[in-house]
C-alpha atoms as a printed R data frame, in Angstrom:
    type eleno elety resid chain resno       x       y       z
1   ATOM     1    CA   UNK     A     1  91.606 189.151 133.364
2   ATOM     2    CA   UNK     A     2  89.944 186.228 131.688
3   ATOM     3    CA   UNK     A     3  91.508 186.141 128.266
4   ATOM     4    CA   UNK     A     4  89.955 182.540 127.198
5   ATOM     5    CA   UNK     A     5  86.523 182.876 125.299
6   ATOM     6    CA   UNK     A     6  84.489 179.737 124.397
7   ATOM     7    CA   UNK     A     7  82.862 180.125 120.851
8   ATOM     8    CA   UNK     A     8  80.717 177.600 119.004
9   ATOM     9    CA   UNK     A     9  81.241 176.707 115.720
10  ATOM    10    CA   UNK     A    10  77.459 177.803 114.984
11  ATOM    11    CA   UNK     A    11  78.718 181.362 115.828
12  ATOM    12    CA   UNK     A    12  81.748 180.602 113.109
13  ATOM    13    CA   UNK     A    13  79.035 179.499 110.510
14  ATOM    14    CA   UNK     A    14  77.022 182.698 110.847
15  ATOM    15    CA   UNK     A    15  80.000 184.776 110.110
16  ATOM    16    CA   UNK     A    16  80.810 182.424 106.929
17  ATOM    17    CA   UNK     A    17  77.356 182.588 105.928
18  ATOM    18    CA   UNK     A    18  77.375 186.137 105.915
19  ATOM    19    CA   UNK     A    19  80.041 186.229 103.437
20  ATOM    20    CA   UNK     A    20  78.890 183.631 101.340
21  ATOM    21    CA   UNK     A    21  78.073 185.770  98.303
22  ATOM    22    CA   UNK     A    22  81.588 187.280  98.262
23  ATOM    23    CA   UNK     A    23  84.643 186.609  96.057
24  ATOM    24    CA   UNK     A    24  86.164 184.984  99.115
25  ATOM    25    CA   UNK     A    25  86.375 181.557 100.169
26  ATOM    26    CA   UNK     A    26  84.543 181.090 103.589
27  ATOM    27    CA   UNK     A    27  87.057 180.317 106.007
28  ATOM    28    CA   UNK     A    28  87.645 181.001 109.432
29  ATOM    29    CA   UNK     A    29  90.970 180.844 111.518
30  ATOM    30    CA   UNK     A    30  91.049 179.964 115.173
31  ATOM    31    CA   UNK     A    31  94.001 179.958 117.970
32  ATOM    32    CA   UNK     A    32  92.938 177.742 120.490
33  ATOM    33    CA   UNK     A    33  94.693 176.140 123.598
34  ATOM    34    CA   UNK     A    34  92.204 173.074 123.489
35  ATOM    35    CA   UNK     A    35  93.654 169.741 123.884
36  ATOM    36    CA   UNK     A    36  90.493 168.030 122.215
37  ATOM    37    CA   UNK     A    37  90.189 169.582 118.787
38  ATOM    38    CA   UNK     A    38  90.368 166.281 116.948
39  ATOM    39    CA   UNK     A    39  87.997 164.444 119.246
40  ATOM    40    CA   UNK     A    40  85.306 166.902 119.866
41  ATOM    41    CA   UNK     A    41  85.423 167.314 115.762
42  ATOM    42    CA   UNK     A    42  85.409 163.488 114.707
43  ATOM    43    CA   UNK     A    43  84.353 161.946 117.735
44  ATOM    44    CA   UNK     A    44  80.825 163.665 117.708
45  ATOM    45    CA   UNK     A    45  78.160 163.171 115.395
46  ATOM    46    CA   UNK     A    46  78.188 165.513 112.461
47  ATOM    47    CA   UNK     A    47  75.042 167.241 113.220
48  ATOM    48    CA   UNK     A    48  76.597 168.447 116.593
49  ATOM    49    CA   UNK     A    49  78.315 171.623 117.000
50  ATOM    50    CA   UNK     A    50  81.686 171.650 118.354
51  ATOM    51    CA   UNK     A    51  83.093 174.418 120.245
52  ATOM    52    CA   UNK     A    52  86.401 175.628 120.690
53  ATOM    53    CA   UNK     A    53  88.216 178.241 123.145
54  ATOM    54    CA   UNK     A    54  90.149 180.709 121.621
55  ATOM    55    CA   UNK     A    55  93.311 182.521 123.276
56  ATOM    56    CA   UNK     A    56  94.618 185.968 123.207
57  ATOM    57    CA   UNK     A    57  97.592 185.639 125.529
58  ATOM    58    CA   UNK     A    58 100.402 183.136 125.926
59  ATOM    59    CA   UNK     A    59 103.510 182.394 127.797
60  ATOM    60    CA   UNK     A    60 106.769 181.222 126.666
61  ATOM    61    CA   UNK     A    61 107.052 177.409 125.831
62  ATOM    62    CA   UNK     A    62 103.228 177.266 126.099
63  ATOM    63    CA   UNK     A    63 101.757 175.363 122.912
64  ATOM    64    CA   UNK     A    64  98.518 176.336 121.382
65  ATOM    65    CA   UNK     A    65  97.125 175.422 118.049
66  ATOM    66    CA   UNK     A    66  96.034 177.301 114.615
67  ATOM    67    CA   UNK     A    67  93.024 175.684 113.198
68  ATOM    68    CA   UNK     A    68  90.792 176.524 110.360
69  ATOM    69    CA   UNK     A    69  87.365 175.736 109.209
70  ATOM    70    CA   UNK     A    70  85.929 175.799 105.765
71  ATOM    71    CA   UNK     A    71  82.305 176.213 104.278
72  ATOM    72    CA   UNK     A    72  81.381 176.781 100.864
73  ATOM    73    CA   UNK     A    73  84.535 175.326  99.235
74  ATOM    74    CA   UNK     A    74  84.385 173.770  95.621
75  ATOM    75    CA   UNK     A    75  84.894 170.150  94.672
76  ATOM    76    CA   UNK     A    76  86.349 168.568  91.725
77  ATOM    77    CA   UNK     A    77  84.542 165.879  89.413
78  ATOM    78    CA   UNK     A    78  85.697 163.175  91.947
79  ATOM    79    CA   UNK     A    79  83.888 165.017  94.706
80  ATOM    80    CA   UNK     A    80  87.434 166.082  95.861
81  ATOM    81    CA   UNK     A    81  88.600 169.286  97.632
82  ATOM    82    CA   UNK     A    82  92.029 170.715  97.193
83  ATOM    83    CA   UNK     A    83  92.533 173.715  99.667
84  ATOM    84    CA   UNK     A    84  96.081 174.666 100.921
85  ATOM    85    CA   UNK     A    85  97.040 177.537 103.217
86  ATOM    86    CA   UNK     A    86 100.131 179.547 103.847
87  ATOM    87    CA   UNK     A    87 100.938 180.814 107.244
88  ATOM    88    CA   UNK     A    88 103.150 183.832 108.524
89  ATOM    89    CA   UNK     A    89 103.885 185.052 112.038
90  ATOM    90    CA   UNK     A    90 105.248 188.530 112.255
91  ATOM    91    CA   UNK     A    91 107.174 189.274 115.398
92  ATOM    92    CA   UNK     A    92 106.247 192.843 117.584
93  ATOM    93    CA   UNK     A    93 108.880 194.556 115.337
94  ATOM    94    CA   UNK     A    94 107.029 193.142 112.442
95  ATOM    95    CA   UNK     A    95 109.707 190.733 111.239
96  ATOM    96    CA   UNK     A    96 109.204 187.487 110.073
97  ATOM    97    CA   UNK     A    97 109.552 184.896 112.592
98  ATOM    98    CA   UNK     A    98 107.914 181.971 111.275
99  ATOM    99    CA   UNK     A    99 106.436 180.999 107.723
100 ATOM   100    CA   UNK     A   100 105.481 178.267 105.831
101 ATOM   101    CA   UNK     A   101 103.370 177.759 102.521
102 ATOM   102    CA   UNK     A   102 101.490 175.333 100.526
103 ATOM   103    CA   UNK     A   103 100.210 173.534 103.965
104 ATOM   104    CA   UNK     A   104  97.444 170.608 102.837
105 ATOM   105    CA   UNK     A   105  94.300 171.813 104.621
106 ATOM   106    CA   UNK     A   106  91.711 169.657 102.548
107 ATOM   107    CA   UNK     A   107  92.767 167.033 100.045
108 ATOM   108    CA   UNK     A   108  90.365 164.371 100.275
109 ATOM   109    CA   UNK     A   109  86.850 163.171  98.892
110 ATOM   110    CA   UNK     A   110  83.719 164.435 100.433
111 ATOM   111    CA   UNK     A   111  80.475 162.824 100.112
112 ATOM   112    CA   UNK     A   112  78.360 165.994 101.586
113 ATOM   113    CA   UNK     A   113  79.086 168.841  99.817
114 ATOM   114    CA   UNK     A   114  79.201 172.239 101.914
115 ATOM   115    CA   UNK     A   115  79.680 170.200 105.065
116 ATOM   116    CA   UNK     A   116  81.859 172.199 107.122
117 ATOM   117    CA   UNK     A   117  85.416 170.770 107.524
118 ATOM   118    CA   UNK     A   118  88.335 171.308 109.843
119 ATOM   119    CA   UNK     A   119  91.929 171.501 108.281
120 ATOM   120    CA   UNK     A   120  93.654 168.355 107.801
121 ATOM   121    CA   UNK     A   121  96.583 170.052 109.145
122 ATOM   122    CA   UNK     A   122  96.803 172.010 112.668
123 ATOM   123    CA   UNK     A   123  99.576 173.903 113.515
124 ATOM   124    CA   UNK     A   124 101.342 173.713 116.958
125 ATOM   125    CA   UNK     A   125 102.490 177.074 117.718
126 ATOM   126    CA   UNK     A   126 105.113 178.005 120.625
127 ATOM   127    CA   UNK     A   127 107.392 180.630 121.437
128 ATOM   128    CA   UNK     A   128 110.681 179.861 123.134
129 ATOM   129    CA   UNK     A   129 113.185 181.932 125.730
130 ATOM   130    CA   UNK     A   130 114.785 183.760 122.459
131 ATOM   131    CA   UNK     A   131 111.434 185.151 121.411
132 ATOM   132    CA   UNK     A   132 110.301 188.903 122.374
133 ATOM   133    CA   UNK     A   133 107.676 189.485 124.514
134 ATOM   134    CA   UNK     A   134 104.705 191.421 122.932
135 ATOM   135    CA   UNK     A   135 102.332 191.206 120.057
136 ATOM   136    CA   UNK     A   136 102.521 188.838 117.353
137 ATOM   137    CA   UNK     A   137 100.691 188.830 114.302
138 ATOM   138    CA   UNK     A   138  99.250 185.749 112.424
139 ATOM   139    CA   UNK     A   139  97.991 185.819 108.916
140 ATOM   140    CA   UNK     A   140  97.023 183.097 106.894
141 ATOM   141    CA   UNK     A   141  96.081 183.093 103.108
142 ATOM   142    CA   UNK     A   142  93.606 180.228 102.284
143 ATOM   143    CA   UNK     A   143  93.460 178.937  98.801
144 ATOM   144    CA   UNK     A   144  90.980 176.877  97.167
145 ATOM   145    CA   UNK     A   145  92.576 175.521  94.096
146 ATOM   146    CA   UNK     A   146  89.408 174.319  92.371
147 ATOM   147    CA   UNK     A   147  87.435 177.538  92.647
148 ATOM   148    CA   UNK     A   148  90.157 179.861  92.499
149 ATOM   149    CA   UNK     A   149  88.761 181.599  95.645
150 ATOM   150    CA   UNK     A   150  91.110 182.699  98.413
151 ATOM   151    CA   UNK     A   151  90.846 183.980 101.867
152 ATOM   152    CA   UNK     A   152  93.157 186.071 103.987
153 ATOM   153    CA   UNK     A   153  92.602 185.727 107.904
154 ATOM   154    CA   UNK     A   154  94.541 187.822 110.744
155 ATOM   155    CA   UNK     A   155  94.767 187.063 114.477
156 ATOM   156    CA   UNK     A   156  96.873 188.644 117.066
157 ATOM   157    CA   UNK     A   157  98.191 187.154 120.346
158 ATOM   158    CA   UNK     A   158 100.189 188.644 123.108
159 ATOM   159    CA   UNK     A   159 103.492 187.000 124.188
160 ATOM   160    CA   UNK     A   160 103.370 187.961 128.024
161 ATOM   161    CA   UNK     A   161 105.676 186.995 131.221
162 ATOM   162    CA   UNK     A   162 104.590 184.529 133.517
163 ATOM   163    CA   UNK     A   163 103.834 186.078 136.693
164 ATOM   164    CA   UNK     A   164 102.838 183.842 139.739
165 ATOM   165    CA   UNK     A   165  99.628 184.731 141.254
166 ATOM   166    CA   UNK     A   166  96.960 183.376 143.884
167 ATOM   167    CA   UNK     A   167  93.720 182.492 141.986
168 ATOM   168    CA   UNK     A   168  91.924 180.444 144.961
169 ATOM   169    CA   UNK     A   169  90.620 181.304 147.941
170 ATOM   170    CA   UNK     A   170  87.891 178.791 148.442
171 ATOM   171    CA   UNK     A   171  87.138 175.020 147.638
172 ATOM   172    CA   UNK     A   172  84.151 176.192 145.617
173 ATOM   173    CA   UNK     A   173  86.804 178.038 143.325
174 ATOM   174    CA   UNK     A   174  89.142 175.367 143.256
175 ATOM   175    CA   UNK     A   175  86.374 172.408 142.604
176 ATOM   176    CA   UNK     A   176  84.687 174.567 139.976
177 ATOM   177    CA   UNK     A   177  87.651 175.041 138.076
178 ATOM   178    CA   UNK     A   178  88.794 171.590 138.075
179 ATOM   179    CA   UNK     A   179  85.335 170.452 137.163
180 ATOM   180    CA   UNK     A   180  85.151 172.770 134.186
181 ATOM   181    CA   UNK     A   181  88.792 173.077 133.078
182 ATOM   182    CA   UNK     A   182  88.413 171.252 129.738
183 ATOM   183    CA   UNK     A   183  85.723 174.139 128.671
184 ATOM   184    CA   UNK     A   184  88.028 177.238 129.167
185 ATOM   185    CA   UNK     A   185  91.589 175.610 129.732
186 ATOM   186    CA   UNK     A   186  93.746 178.073 132.056
187 ATOM   187    CA   UNK     A   187  96.896 176.319 132.924
188 ATOM   188    CA   UNK     A   188  98.413 179.411 134.202
189 ATOM   189    CA   UNK     A   189  96.267 178.560 137.532
190 ATOM   190    CA   UNK     A   190  97.435 175.291 137.760
191 ATOM   191    CA   UNK     A   191 100.483 176.028 140.066
192 ATOM   192    CA   UNK     A   192  98.542 177.979 142.589
193 ATOM   193    CA   UNK     A   193  95.518 175.359 142.343
194 ATOM   194    CA   UNK     A   194  97.955 172.720 143.530
195 ATOM   195    CA   UNK     A   195  99.404 174.824 146.178
196 ATOM   196    CA   UNK     A   196  95.799 175.581 147.123
197 ATOM   197    CA   UNK     A   197  94.802 171.887 147.264
198 ATOM   198    CA   UNK     A   198  97.790 170.901 149.536
199 ATOM   199    CA   UNK     A   199  96.458 173.315 152.038
200 ATOM   200    CA   UNK     A   200  92.913 172.576 151.895
201 ATOM   201    CA   UNK     A   201  90.657 169.931 153.659
202 ATOM   202    CA   UNK     A   202  89.983 168.781 150.195
203 ATOM   203    CA   UNK     A   203  93.081 166.588 150.467
204 ATOM   204    CA   UNK     A   204  91.771 164.935 153.510
205 ATOM   205    CA   UNK     A   205  89.346 163.002 151.265
206 ATOM   206    CA   UNK     A   206  91.605 159.794 150.619
207 ATOM   207    CA   UNK     A   207  89.212 158.605 147.623
208 ATOM   208    CA   UNK     A   208  89.718 162.087 145.929
209 ATOM   209    CA   UNK     A   209  93.470 162.016 146.016
210 ATOM   210    CA   UNK     A   210  94.603 159.904 143.227
211 ATOM   211    CA   UNK     A   211  92.022 161.552 140.945
212 ATOM   212    CA   UNK     A   212  93.262 164.957 142.009
213 ATOM   213    CA   UNK     A   213  96.653 164.117 141.057
214 ATOM   214    CA   UNK     A   214  95.831 162.731 137.815
215 ATOM   215    CA   UNK     A   215  94.146 165.925 136.985
216 ATOM   216    CA   UNK     A   216  97.177 167.677 137.948
217 ATOM   217    CA   UNK     A   217  99.595 165.459 135.948
218 ATOM   218    CA   UNK     A   218  97.438 165.814 132.659
219 ATOM   219    CA   UNK     A   219  97.283 169.654 133.123
220 ATOM   220    CA   UNK     A   220 101.500 169.653 133.677
221 ATOM   221    CA   UNK     A   221 102.223 167.104 131.049
222 ATOM   222    CA   UNK     A   222 100.308 169.089 128.540
223 ATOM   223    CA   UNK     A   223 101.956 172.472 129.654
224 ATOM   224    CA   UNK     A   224 105.727 171.491 130.477
225 ATOM   225    CA   UNK     A   225 106.343 175.239 130.641
226 ATOM   226    CA   UNK     A   226 104.611 175.261 134.578
227 ATOM   227    CA   UNK     A   227 107.505 172.755 135.579
228 ATOM   228    CA   UNK     A   228 110.357 175.160 136.436
229 ATOM   229    CA   UNK     A   229 107.897 177.322 137.756
230 ATOM   230    CA   UNK     A   230 106.378 174.530 140.303
231 ATOM   231    CA   UNK     A   231 110.134 173.840 141.102
232 ATOM   232    CA   UNK     A   232 110.682 177.237 142.115
233 ATOM   233    CA   UNK     A   233 107.787 177.349 143.962
234 ATOM   234    CA   UNK     A   234 108.901 174.368 146.038
235 ATOM   235    CA   UNK     A   235 111.345 176.269 148.326
236 ATOM   236    CA   UNK     A   236 108.710 178.683 149.481
237 ATOM   237    CA   UNK     A   237 106.332 175.998 151.283
238 ATOM   238    CA   UNK     A   238 106.087 174.050 153.977
239 ATOM   239    CA   UNK     A   239 106.877 170.093 154.352
240 ATOM   240    CA   UNK     A   240 103.232 169.173 153.357
241 ATOM   241    CA   UNK     A   241 102.609 171.323 150.300
242 ATOM   242    CA   UNK     A   242 106.338 169.800 149.220
243 ATOM   243    CA   UNK     A   243 105.161 166.371 149.611
244 ATOM   244    CA   UNK     A   244 102.275 167.143 146.997
245 ATOM   245    CA   UNK     A   245 104.993 168.797 144.443
246 ATOM   246    CA   UNK     A   246 107.314 165.537 145.180
247 ATOM   247    CA   UNK     A   247 104.474 163.544 144.087
248 ATOM   248    CA   UNK     A   248 103.721 165.554 140.815
249 ATOM   249    CA   UNK     A   249 107.408 165.734 139.770
250 ATOM   250    CA   UNK     A   250 107.801 161.973 140.462
251 ATOM   251    CA   UNK     A   251 105.089 160.820 138.309
252 ATOM   252    CA   UNK     A   252 105.170 163.516 135.123
253 ATOM   253    CA   UNK     A   253 106.232 162.400 131.753
254 ATOM   254    CA   UNK     A   254 109.213 164.714 132.587
255 ATOM   255    CA   UNK     A   255 112.833 164.219 133.648
256 ATOM   256    CA   UNK     A   256 113.134 165.839 137.084
257 ATOM   257    CA   UNK     A   257 115.454 162.907 138.350
258 ATOM   258    CA   UNK     A   258 118.167 165.798 139.154
259 ATOM   259    CA   UNK     A   259 115.946 167.888 141.128
260 ATOM   260    CA   UNK     A   260 114.643 165.023 143.297
261 ATOM   261    CA   UNK     A   261 117.877 163.006 143.958
262 ATOM   262    CA   UNK     A   262 118.913 166.421 145.230
263 ATOM   263    CA   UNK     A   263 116.443 166.346 147.992
264 ATOM   264    CA   UNK     A   264 117.514 165.837 151.594
265 ATOM   265    CA   UNK     A   265 115.759 164.914 155.083
266 ATOM   266    CA   UNK     A   266 112.057 164.133 155.040
267 ATOM   267    CA   UNK     A   267 111.626 165.588 151.664
268 ATOM   268    CA   UNK     A   268 114.346 162.542 150.688
269 ATOM   269    CA   UNK     A   269 112.336 160.144 152.540
270 ATOM   270    CA   UNK     A   270 109.267 161.063 150.675
271 ATOM   271    CA   UNK     A   271 110.812 160.425 147.328
272 ATOM   272    CA   UNK     A   272 112.516 157.219 148.062
273 ATOM   273    CA   UNK     A   273 108.958 155.774 149.492
274 ATOM   274    CA   UNK     A   274 107.320 156.901 146.162
275 ATOM   275    CA   UNK     A   275 110.177 155.392 144.218
276 ATOM   276    CA   UNK     A   276 109.110 151.896 145.351
277 ATOM   277    CA   UNK     A   277 105.507 152.896 144.925
278 ATOM   278    CA   UNK     A   278 103.226 151.430 142.345
279 ATOM   279    CA   UNK     A   279 100.100 153.393 142.035
280 ATOM   280    CA   UNK     A   280  97.079 153.319 139.408
281 ATOM   281    CA   UNK     A   281  97.672 156.908 138.153
282 ATOM   282    CA   UNK     A   282  97.729 156.019 134.535
283 ATOM   283    CA   UNK     A   283  95.664 152.687 133.600
284 ATOM   284    CA   UNK     A   284  94.428 151.337 130.287
285 ATOM   285    CA   UNK     A   285  92.254 148.862 132.191
286 ATOM   286    CA   UNK     A   286  89.415 149.987 134.564
287 ATOM   287    CA   UNK     A   287  88.433 147.827 136.875
288 ATOM   288    CA   UNK     A   288  87.728 149.888 140.299
289 ATOM   289    CA   UNK     A   289  86.135 152.894 141.407
290 ATOM   290    CA   UNK     A   290  89.696 154.822 141.671
291 ATOM   291    CA   UNK     A   291  90.286 153.825 138.383
292 ATOM   292    CA   UNK     A   292  86.814 155.259 137.100
293 ATOM   293    CA   UNK     A   293  87.369 158.360 138.983
294 ATOM   294    CA   UNK     A   294  90.888 158.631 137.363
295 ATOM   295    CA   UNK     A   295  89.209 158.622 133.932
296 ATOM   296    CA   UNK     A   296  86.798 161.368 135.163
297 ATOM   297    CA   UNK     A   297  89.645 163.378 136.219
298 ATOM   298    CA   UNK     A   298  91.623 162.922 133.062
299 ATOM   299    CA   UNK     A   299  88.508 163.954 130.979
300 ATOM   300    CA   UNK     A   300  88.030 167.086 133.056
301 ATOM   301    CA   UNK     A   301  91.751 168.070 132.506
302 ATOM   302    CA   UNK     A   302  91.591 167.268 128.746
303 ATOM   303    CA   UNK     A   303  88.435 166.904 127.247
304 ATOM   304    CA   UNK     A   304  89.441 163.957 125.331
305 ATOM   305    CA   UNK     A   305  87.289 161.094 124.181
306 ATOM   306    CA   UNK     A   306  89.527 157.954 125.461
307 ATOM   307    CA   UNK     A   307  88.722 158.581 129.276
308 ATOM   308    CA   UNK     A   308  85.181 158.604 128.358
309 ATOM   309    CA   UNK     A   309  85.723 155.246 126.178
310 ATOM   310    CA   UNK     A   310  87.619 153.383 128.997
311 ATOM   311    CA   UNK     A   311  84.645 154.080 130.977
312 ATOM   312    CA   UNK     A   312  82.184 152.921 128.739
313 ATOM   313    CA   UNK     A   313  84.189 149.749 127.980
314 ATOM   314    CA   UNK     A   314  83.951 149.101 131.879
315 ATOM   315    CA   UNK     A   315  80.085 148.816 131.510
316 ATOM   316    CA   UNK     A   316  81.157 144.932 130.251
317 ATOM   317    CA   UNK     A   317  81.296 144.118 133.999
318 ATOM   318    CA   UNK     A   318  77.343 144.076 134.029
319 ATOM   319    CA   UNK     A   319  77.855 140.288 133.859
320 ATOM   320    CA   UNK     A   320  78.772 140.295 137.602
321 ATOM   321    CA   UNK     A   321  75.807 142.191 138.548
322 ATOM   322    CA   UNK     A   322  74.609 140.900 142.121
323 ATOM   323    CA   UNK     A   323  78.169 139.866 142.977
324 ATOM   324    CA   UNK     A   324  78.170 142.790 145.622
325 ATOM   325    CA   UNK     A   325  75.264 141.180 147.408
326 ATOM   326    CA   UNK     A   326  76.052 137.798 146.888
327 ATOM   327    CA   UNK     A   327  79.763 138.614 148.554
328 ATOM   328    CA   UNK     A   328  78.035 139.516 152.005
329 ATOM   329    CA   UNK     A   329  76.978 135.336 152.519
330 ATOM   330    CA   UNK     A   330  79.679 134.123 150.537
331 ATOM   331    CA   UNK     A   331  82.704 132.403 151.723
332 ATOM   332    CA   UNK     A   332  84.606 135.608 150.594
333 ATOM   333    CA   UNK     A   333  87.291 133.969 148.454
334 ATOM   334    CA   UNK     A   334  89.252 135.948 146.375
335 ATOM   335    CA   UNK     A   335  87.398 135.202 143.498
336 ATOM   336    CA   UNK     A   336  84.210 136.524 145.429
337 ATOM   337    CA   UNK     A   337  86.114 139.513 146.268
338 ATOM   338    CA   UNK     A   338  87.255 140.315 142.573
339 ATOM   339    CA   UNK     A   339  83.718 139.554 141.228
340 ATOM   340    CA   UNK     A   340  82.100 142.048 143.830
341 ATOM   341    CA   UNK     A   341  84.869 144.780 142.943
342 ATOM   342    CA   UNK     A   342  83.785 144.369 139.209
343 ATOM   343    CA   UNK     A   343  79.892 144.449 140.041
344 ATOM   344    CA   UNK     A   344  80.933 147.668 142.013
345 ATOM   345    CA   UNK     A   345  82.876 149.140 139.102
346 ATOM   346    CA   UNK     A   346  79.819 148.459 136.667
347 ATOM   347    CA   UNK     A   347  77.623 150.175 138.965
348 ATOM   348    CA   UNK     A   348  79.755 153.110 139.361
349 ATOM   349    CA   UNK     A   349  80.310 153.509 135.654
350 ATOM   350    CA   UNK     A   350  76.572 153.233 134.974
351 ATOM   351    CA   UNK     A   351  75.930 155.938 137.504
352 ATOM   352    CA   UNK     A   352  78.456 158.283 136.730
353 ATOM   353    CA   UNK     A   353  77.986 158.145 132.823
354 ATOM   354    CA   UNK     A   354  74.273 158.967 133.523
355 ATOM   355    CA   UNK     A   355  75.229 161.922 136.006
356 ATOM   356    CA   UNK     A   356  77.880 163.140 133.689
357 ATOM   357    CA   UNK     A   357  75.812 163.120 130.520
358 ATOM   358    CA   UNK     A   358  73.460 165.490 132.239
359 ATOM   359    CA   UNK     A   359  76.383 167.814 133.244
360 ATOM   360    CA   UNK     A   360  78.638 167.719 130.554
361 ATOM   361    CA   UNK     A   361  77.229 168.115 126.932
362 ATOM   362    CA   UNK     A   362  80.558 166.824 125.781
363 ATOM   363    CA   UNK     A   363  80.242 163.443 127.875
364 ATOM   364    CA   UNK     A   364  76.572 163.024 126.041
365 ATOM   365    CA   UNK     A   365  77.902 163.682 122.698
366 ATOM   366    CA   UNK     A   366  80.828 161.205 122.939
367 ATOM   367    CA   UNK     A   367  78.512 158.676 124.213
368 ATOM   368    CA   UNK     A   368  76.071 159.067 121.680
369 ATOM   369    CA   UNK     A   369  79.055 158.830 118.965
370 ATOM   370    CA   UNK     A   370  80.437 155.879 120.607
371 ATOM   371    CA   UNK     A   371  77.126 153.908 120.693
372 ATOM   372    CA   UNK     A   372  76.607 154.785 117.039
373 ATOM   373    CA   UNK     A   373  80.153 154.136 115.583
374 ATOM   374    CA   UNK     A   374  82.213 152.173 118.134
375 ATOM   375    CA   UNK     A   375  81.965 148.049 118.092
376 ATOM   376    CA   UNK     A   376  80.893 147.015 121.386
377 ATOM   377    CA   UNK     A   377  79.943 144.003 123.286
378 ATOM   378    CA   UNK     A   378  76.344 143.004 123.526
379 ATOM   379    CA   UNK     A   379  76.540 143.900 127.190
380 ATOM   380    CA   UNK     A   380  78.203 147.294 126.600
381 ATOM   381    CA   UNK     A   381  75.948 148.042 123.662
382 ATOM   382    CA   UNK     A   382  72.753 147.001 125.825
383 ATOM   383    CA   UNK     A   383  73.756 149.308 128.872
384 ATOM   384    CA   UNK     A   384  75.145 152.289 127.342
385 ATOM   385    CA   UNK     A   385  71.797 152.234 125.263
386 ATOM   386    CA   UNK     A   386  69.835 151.961 128.311
387 ATOM   387    CA   UNK     A   387  71.943 155.110 130.056
388 ATOM   388    CA   UNK     A   388  71.169 157.269 126.715
389 ATOM   389    CA   UNK     A   389  67.562 156.129 126.602
390 ATOM   390    CA   UNK     A   390  67.336 157.894 130.139
391 ATOM   391    CA   UNK     A   391  69.448 160.582 129.451
392 ATOM   392    CA   UNK     A   392  68.289 161.609 126.057
393 ATOM   393    CA   UNK     A   393  64.711 160.190 125.576
394 ATOM   394    CA   UNK     A   394  64.309 162.606 122.756
395 ATOM   395    CA   UNK     A   395  67.005 160.775 120.753
396 ATOM   396    CA   UNK     A   396  67.037 157.193 121.771
397 ATOM   397    CA   UNK     A   397  64.229 155.085 122.448
398 ATOM   398    CA   UNK     A   398  64.511 151.618 123.839
399 ATOM   399    CA   UNK     A   399  61.941 149.124 122.579
400 ATOM   400    CA   UNK     A   400  61.492 145.242 122.775
401 ATOM   401    CA   UNK     A   401  61.605 143.101 119.392
402 ATOM   402    CA   UNK     A   402  59.044 140.393 118.708
403 ATOM   403    CA   UNK     A   403  61.311 137.775 120.313
404 ATOM   404    CA   UNK     A   404  61.827 139.737 123.376
405 ATOM   405    CA   UNK     A   405  65.221 141.363 122.517
406 ATOM   406    CA   UNK     A   406  65.994 144.838 123.494
407 ATOM   407    CA   UNK     A   407  66.294 147.126 120.386
408 ATOM   408    CA   UNK     A   408  67.339 151.154 120.342
409 ATOM   409    CA   UNK     A   409  65.726 153.531 117.978
410 ATOM   410    CA   UNK     A   410  67.696 156.680 117.198
């Protein structure tokens, strides 16, 4: 059963507008597993429509976010909003398991009246081992202290027992899940996904190994409740699958030292080899095709802005254009090799941004935001503008100034 839904904020606005003339504050409560809430709201242009997944079922130790959005609120004489909310979570037996009052929601100046706003405070919700399975009721009372209006919103979420299942039977199913993961996060499938990958022909592609492992690292790092489950699964599989699990446990931001040091035989040898390896799974500096693929995998797992920004920054290597061709007839010094590698990285970044802008609306939004708001070098700004002028010509126009300089109208 698919218990995740993708709902656009435009749909939320329709609901809010419907009740605009009521005596209640127009507000909406969303429970989401998304990791990119702030990025999709603040790292895209204001006229774009963010969308969040909603969730109705969670597992113990899984985090979800409680988010509020507001419309038609009032401002004081200094154009400042003043909205707070009270949150209460009732257990299946209707006892209070969490309650907090007067949480700041909006408390700053807002220049454009009635612009949709997201709460300044988003609550992380997680049920622990002591909590009972069943349906929990989440009620939020939102108060606008300037207008005097309030609104009460209620959502329900089911705390369920995790049961390992088989989700993947084909490479296409796996690849599609991984490619679109950030759109509808389903971490409960990640354990079976890693097992499937370890036994499929997909892992025979050496170029795809590091990005795929990086993807799984992002998913498991953001869902630590899966780690005890993958450890239990470890003992049910052959050495090949165990090797992939060892890789995962070794590089996770999680202390699995006791588990890993208890390994024996060939499994211990694998772990000992990894202890001495330095691999580019997490990098702040993108200077190779592998680094680019790792950033794309991280984006697929999280939907966050940061990996896209790193890919955009690698357009700086346009200064090495032509180095790949020049390398063929060069003395092939270390400098020649490095410059050819940076040229190849630039070409791959340009191509991959162009391709993914067409396939991922969020990549397009992030690129537009970055072009307009981030400080870029002249080279990066030029090439990002060229990419956007081809990908979204209705929004970006590339023109030449009187002195032959390139300008962009948007």
